Each structure stands twice: as C-alpha cells, then as structure tokens.
Amino acid sequence: MTTKTTAPQFEPETLYEVKLARPIKVGRTTILPMQNPRLKGKVAESFKADILEAKKVL
C-alpha cells in the first residue's frame, strides 16, 4: 500500500519562513539553508521540492 502526500499550496503574495533541504538559486542570489530564509509564495511554489517545512509569517 502506498501513501500519497499532498504538497503544500502556497499563496502567491504571502511570506513564508522556510526550512530548505539544500541551497537554492533565486535570480543571481544563492540562498543557503542555514540562513532561515523567508520566501514569497510564488518563489516557494517553484522550489517546492527543496522545502522541508514552511510556516506562514504573520
């Protein structure tokens, strides 16, 4: 029996605090996992595979 998990859906204009699995490249900037980055939903959506955990920033 296989389990299916649904990937989180990100709202495009919302800010998320994310925990990354590996460094990602956004434009000319490389974002490292140890930086505890905050990404907008539209950016987080494109790097969904590299995000371990995401919390909405109030």
mmCIF file of N, CA and C in Angstrom:
data_model
loop_
_atom_site.group_PDB
_atom_site.id
_atom_site.type_symbol
_atom_site.label_atom_id
_atom_site.label_comp_id
_atom_site.label_asym_id
_atom_site.label_seq_id
_atom_site.Cartn_x
_atom_site.Cartn_y
_atom_site.Cartn_z
ATOM 1 N N MET A 1 0.844 -1.181 0.000
ATOM 2 C CA MET A 1 0.000 0.000 0.000
ATOM 3 C C MET A 1 0.889 1.245 0.000
ATOM 4 N N THR A 2 0.637 2.136 -0.904
ATOM 5 C CA THR A 2 1.423 3.371 -0.979
ATOM 6 C C THR A 2 0.651 4.516 -0.351
ATOM 7 N N THR A 3 1.396 5.415 0.228
ATOM 8 C CA THR A 3 0.745 6.597 0.806
ATOM 9 C C THR A 3 1.033 7.786 -0.082
ATOM 10 N N LYS A 4 0.023 8.574 -0.281
ATOM 11 C CA LYS A 4 0.176 9.770 -1.101
ATOM 12 C C LYS A 4 0.141 10.987 -0.198
ATOM 13 N N THR A 5 1.138 11.835 -0.314
ATOM 14 C CA THR A 5 1.118 13.081 0.443
ATOM 15 C C THR A 5 0.892 14.218 -0.535
ATOM 16 N N THR A 6 0.139 15.179 -0.104
ATOM 17 C CA THR A 6 -0.102 16.323 -0.971
ATOM 18 C C THR A 6 0.914 17.404 -0.653
ATOM 19 N N ALA A 7 1.471 17.967 -1.667
ATOM 20 C CA ALA A 7 2.433 19.055 -1.479
ATOM 21 C C ALA A 7 1.679 20.300 -1.022
ATOM 22 N N PRO A 8 2.288 21.097 -0.161
ATOM 23 C CA PRO A 8 1.595 22.291 0.311
ATOM 24 C C PRO A 8 1.337 23.289 -0.813
ATOM 25 N N GLN A 9 0.222 23.972 -0.732
ATOM 26 C CA GLN A 9 -0.102 25.013 -1.697
ATOM 27 C C GLN A 9 0.287 26.354 -1.091
ATOM 28 N N PHE A 10 0.992 27.164 -1.832
ATOM 29 C CA PHE A 10 1.455 28.457 -1.347
ATOM 30 C C PHE A 10 0.648 29.577 -1.986
ATOM 31 N N GLU A 11 0.222 30.555 -1.181
ATOM 32 C CA GLU A 11 -0.465 31.733 -1.700
ATOM 33 C C GLU A 11 0.599 32.663 -2.276
ATOM 34 N N PRO A 12 0.437 33.149 -3.498
ATOM 35 C CA PRO A 12 1.486 33.894 -4.213
ATOM 36 C C PRO A 12 2.057 35.118 -3.489
ATOM 37 N N GLU A 13 1.250 35.893 -2.803
ATOM 38 C CA GLU A 13 1.735 37.128 -2.188
ATOM 39 C C GLU A 13 2.034 37.005 -0.692
ATOM 40 N N THR A 14 1.914 35.804 -0.129
ATOM 41 C CA THR A 14 2.145 35.597 1.296
ATOM 42 C C THR A 14 3.612 35.271 1.542
ATOM 43 N N LEU A 15 4.127 35.711 2.672
ATOM 44 C CA LEU A 15 5.516 35.461 3.043
ATOM 45 C C LEU A 15 5.593 34.190 3.890
ATOM 46 N N TYR A 16 6.544 33.315 3.571
ATOM 47 C CA TYR A 16 6.717 32.056 4.287
ATOM 48 C C TYR A 16 8.132 31.952 4.827
ATOM 49 N N GLU A 17 8.253 31.478 6.063
ATOM 50 C CA GLU A 17 9.559 31.164 6.630
ATOM 51 C C GLU A 17 9.781 29.691 6.328
ATOM 52 N N VAL A 18 10.855 29.375 5.618
ATOM 53 C CA VAL A 18 11.047 28.004 5.139
ATOM 54 C C VAL A 18 12.330 27.380 5.677
ATOM 55 N N LYS A 19 12.314 26.058 5.731
ATOM 56 C CA LYS A 19 13.499 25.280 6.059
ATOM 57 C C LYS A 19 13.850 24.534 4.777
ATOM 58 N N LEU A 20 15.050 24.772 4.263
ATOM 59 C CA LEU A 20 15.444 24.201 2.969
ATOM 60 C C LEU A 20 16.259 22.921 3.134
ATOM 61 N N ALA A 21 16.126 22.027 2.170
ATOM 62 C CA ALA A 21 16.895 20.783 2.150
ATOM 63 C C ALA A 21 18.284 21.007 1.563
ATOM 64 N N ARG A 22 18.396 21.976 0.658
ATOM 65 C CA ARG A 22 19.675 22.264 0.004
ATOM 66 C C ARG A 22 19.648 23.712 -0.473
ATOM 67 N N PRO A 23 20.792 24.264 -0.823
ATOM 68 C CA PRO A 23 20.819 25.651 -1.327
ATOM 69 C C PRO A 23 19.998 25.787 -2.605
ATOM 70 N N ILE A 24 19.352 26.942 -2.756
ATOM 71 C CA ILE A 24 18.597 27.215 -3.979
ATOM 72 C C ILE A 24 19.107 28.512 -4.597
ATOM 73 N N LYS A 25 18.919 28.656 -5.885
ATOM 74 C CA LYS A 25 19.367 29.843 -6.608
ATOM 75 C C LYS A 25 18.132 30.613 -7.073
ATOM 76 N N VAL A 26 17.966 31.829 -6.557
ATOM 77 C CA VAL A 26 16.854 32.692 -6.940
ATOM 78 C C VAL A 26 17.458 33.900 -7.648
ATOM 79 N N GLY A 27 17.272 33.959 -8.957
ATOM 80 C CA GLY A 27 17.917 35.015 -9.735
ATOM 81 C C GLY A 27 19.422 34.836 -9.670
ATOM 82 N N ARG A 28 20.118 35.894 -9.227
ATOM 83 C CA ARG A 28 21.583 35.801 -9.078
ATOM 84 C C ARG A 28 21.987 35.432 -7.662
ATOM 85 N N THR A 29 21.027 35.295 -6.767
ATOM 86 C CA THR A 29 21.306 35.062 -5.351
ATOM 87 C C THR A 29 21.184 33.586 -4.992
ATOM 88 N N THR A 30 22.157 33.063 -4.260
ATOM 89 C CA THR A 30 22.076 31.707 -3.741
ATOM 90 C C THR A 30 21.640 31.789 -2.290
ATOM 91 N N ILE A 31 20.567 31.088 -1.960
ATOM 92 C CA ILE A 31 20.047 31.096 -0.595
ATOM 93 C C ILE A 31 20.431 29.781 0.059
ATOM 94 N N LEU A 32 21.134 29.880 1.183
ATOM 95 C CA LEU A 32 21.604 28.707 1.910
ATOM 96 C C LEU A 32 20.599 28.300 2.983
ATOM 97 N N PRO A 33 20.512 26.991 3.272
ATOM 98 C CA PRO A 33 19.565 26.513 4.280
ATOM 99 C C PRO A 33 19.792 27.112 5.665
ATOM 100 N N MET A 34 21.028 27.406 6.021
ATOM 101 C CA MET A 34 21.321 27.919 7.367
ATOM 102 C C MET A 34 20.900 29.373 7.562
ATOM 103 N N GLN A 35 20.457 30.045 6.504
ATOM 104 C CA GLN A 35 20.056 31.447 6.591
ATOM 105 C C GLN A 35 18.631 31.638 7.090
ATOM 106 N N ASN A 36 17.880 30.550 7.293
ATOM 107 C CA ASN A 36 16.462 30.619 7.680
ATOM 108 C C ASN A 36 15.720 31.642 6.823
ATOM 109 N N PRO A 37 15.639 31.385 5.525
ATOM 110 C CA PRO A 37 15.079 32.383 4.612
ATOM 111 C C PRO A 37 13.568 32.539 4.724
ATOM 112 N N ARG A 38 13.103 33.691 4.266
ATOM 113 C CA ARG A 38 11.676 33.959 4.103
ATOM 114 C C ARG A 38 11.448 34.156 2.609
ATOM 115 N N LEU A 39 10.534 33.389 2.071
ATOM 116 C CA LEU A 39 10.254 33.451 0.643
ATOM 117 C C LEU A 39 8.797 33.796 0.402
ATOM 118 N N LYS A 40 8.542 34.516 -0.674
ATOM 119 C CA LYS A 40 7.157 34.771 -1.084
ATOM 120 C C LYS A 40 6.583 33.479 -1.651
ATOM 121 N N GLY A 41 5.285 33.370 -1.616
ATOM 122 C CA GLY A 41 4.603 32.159 -2.071
ATOM 123 C C GLY A 41 4.920 31.758 -3.490
ATOM 124 N N LYS A 42 5.024 32.742 -4.398
ATOM 125 C CA LYS A 42 5.301 32.397 -5.798
ATOM 126 C C LYS A 42 6.708 31.820 -5.961
ATOM 127 N N VAL A 43 7.665 32.252 -5.133
ATOM 128 C CA VAL A 43 9.025 31.692 -5.179
ATOM 129 C C VAL A 43 9.026 30.315 -4.513
ATOM 130 N N ALA A 44 8.345 30.210 -3.363
ATOM 131 C CA ALA A 44 8.268 28.937 -2.652
ATOM 132 C C ALA A 44 7.624 27.864 -3.520
ATOM 133 N N GLU A 45 6.625 28.240 -4.289
ATOM 134 C CA GLU A 45 5.932 27.304 -5.181
ATOM 135 C C GLU A 45 6.897 26.700 -6.204
ATOM 136 N N SER A 46 7.815 27.501 -6.716
ATOM 137 C CA SER A 46 8.741 26.991 -7.732
ATOM 138 C C SER A 46 9.862 26.125 -7.147
ATOM 139 N N PHE A 47 10.093 26.216 -5.834
ATOM 140 C CA PHE A 47 11.127 25.397 -5.180
ATOM 141 C C PHE A 47 10.503 24.424 -4.184
ATOM 142 N N LYS A 48 9.290 23.981 -4.473
ATOM 143 C CA LYS A 48 8.536 23.111 -3.574
ATOM 144 C C LYS A 48 9.311 21.843 -3.181
ATOM 145 N N ALA A 49 10.064 21.265 -4.105
ATOM 146 C CA ALA A 49 10.786 20.020 -3.855
ATOM 147 C C ALA A 49 11.919 20.202 -2.843
ATOM 148 N N ASP A 50 12.450 21.414 -2.724
ATOM 149 C CA ASP A 50 13.578 21.663 -1.831
ATOM 150 C C ASP A 50 13.164 22.170 -0.449
ATOM 151 N N ILE A 51 11.879 22.348 -0.221
ATOM 152 C CA ILE A 51 11.391 22.883 1.057
ATOM 153 C C ILE A 51 10.964 21.742 1.969
ATOM 154 N N LEU A 52 11.589 21.663 3.136
ATOM 155 C CA LEU A 52 11.241 20.639 4.106
ATOM 156 C C LEU A 52 10.037 21.066 4.955
ATOM 157 N N GLU A 53 9.998 22.336 5.287
ATOM 158 C CA GLU A 53 8.974 22.840 6.187
ATOM 159 C C GLU A 53 8.719 24.313 5.855
ATOM 160 N N ALA A 54 7.478 24.733 5.937
ATOM 161 C CA ALA A 54 7.148 26.136 5.661
ATOM 162 C C ALA A 54 6.091 26.613 6.648
ATOM 163 N N LYS A 55 6.316 27.810 7.172
ATOM 164 C CA LYS A 55 5.354 28.439 8.088
ATOM 165 C C LYS A 55 5.004 29.806 7.541
ATOM 166 N N LYS A 56 3.725 30.138 7.616
ATOM 167 C CA LYS A 56 3.271 31.452 7.188
ATOM 168 C C LYS A 56 3.754 32.505 8.193
ATOM 169 N N VAL A 57 4.296 33.598 7.706
ATOM 170 C CA VAL A 57 4.733 34.700 8.560
ATOM 171 C C VAL A 57 3.558 35.653 8.719
ATOM 172 N N LEU A 58 3.264 35.988 9.958
ATOM 173 C CA LEU A 58 2.104 36.870 10.206
ATOM 174 C C LEU A 58 2.389 38.309 9.918
#
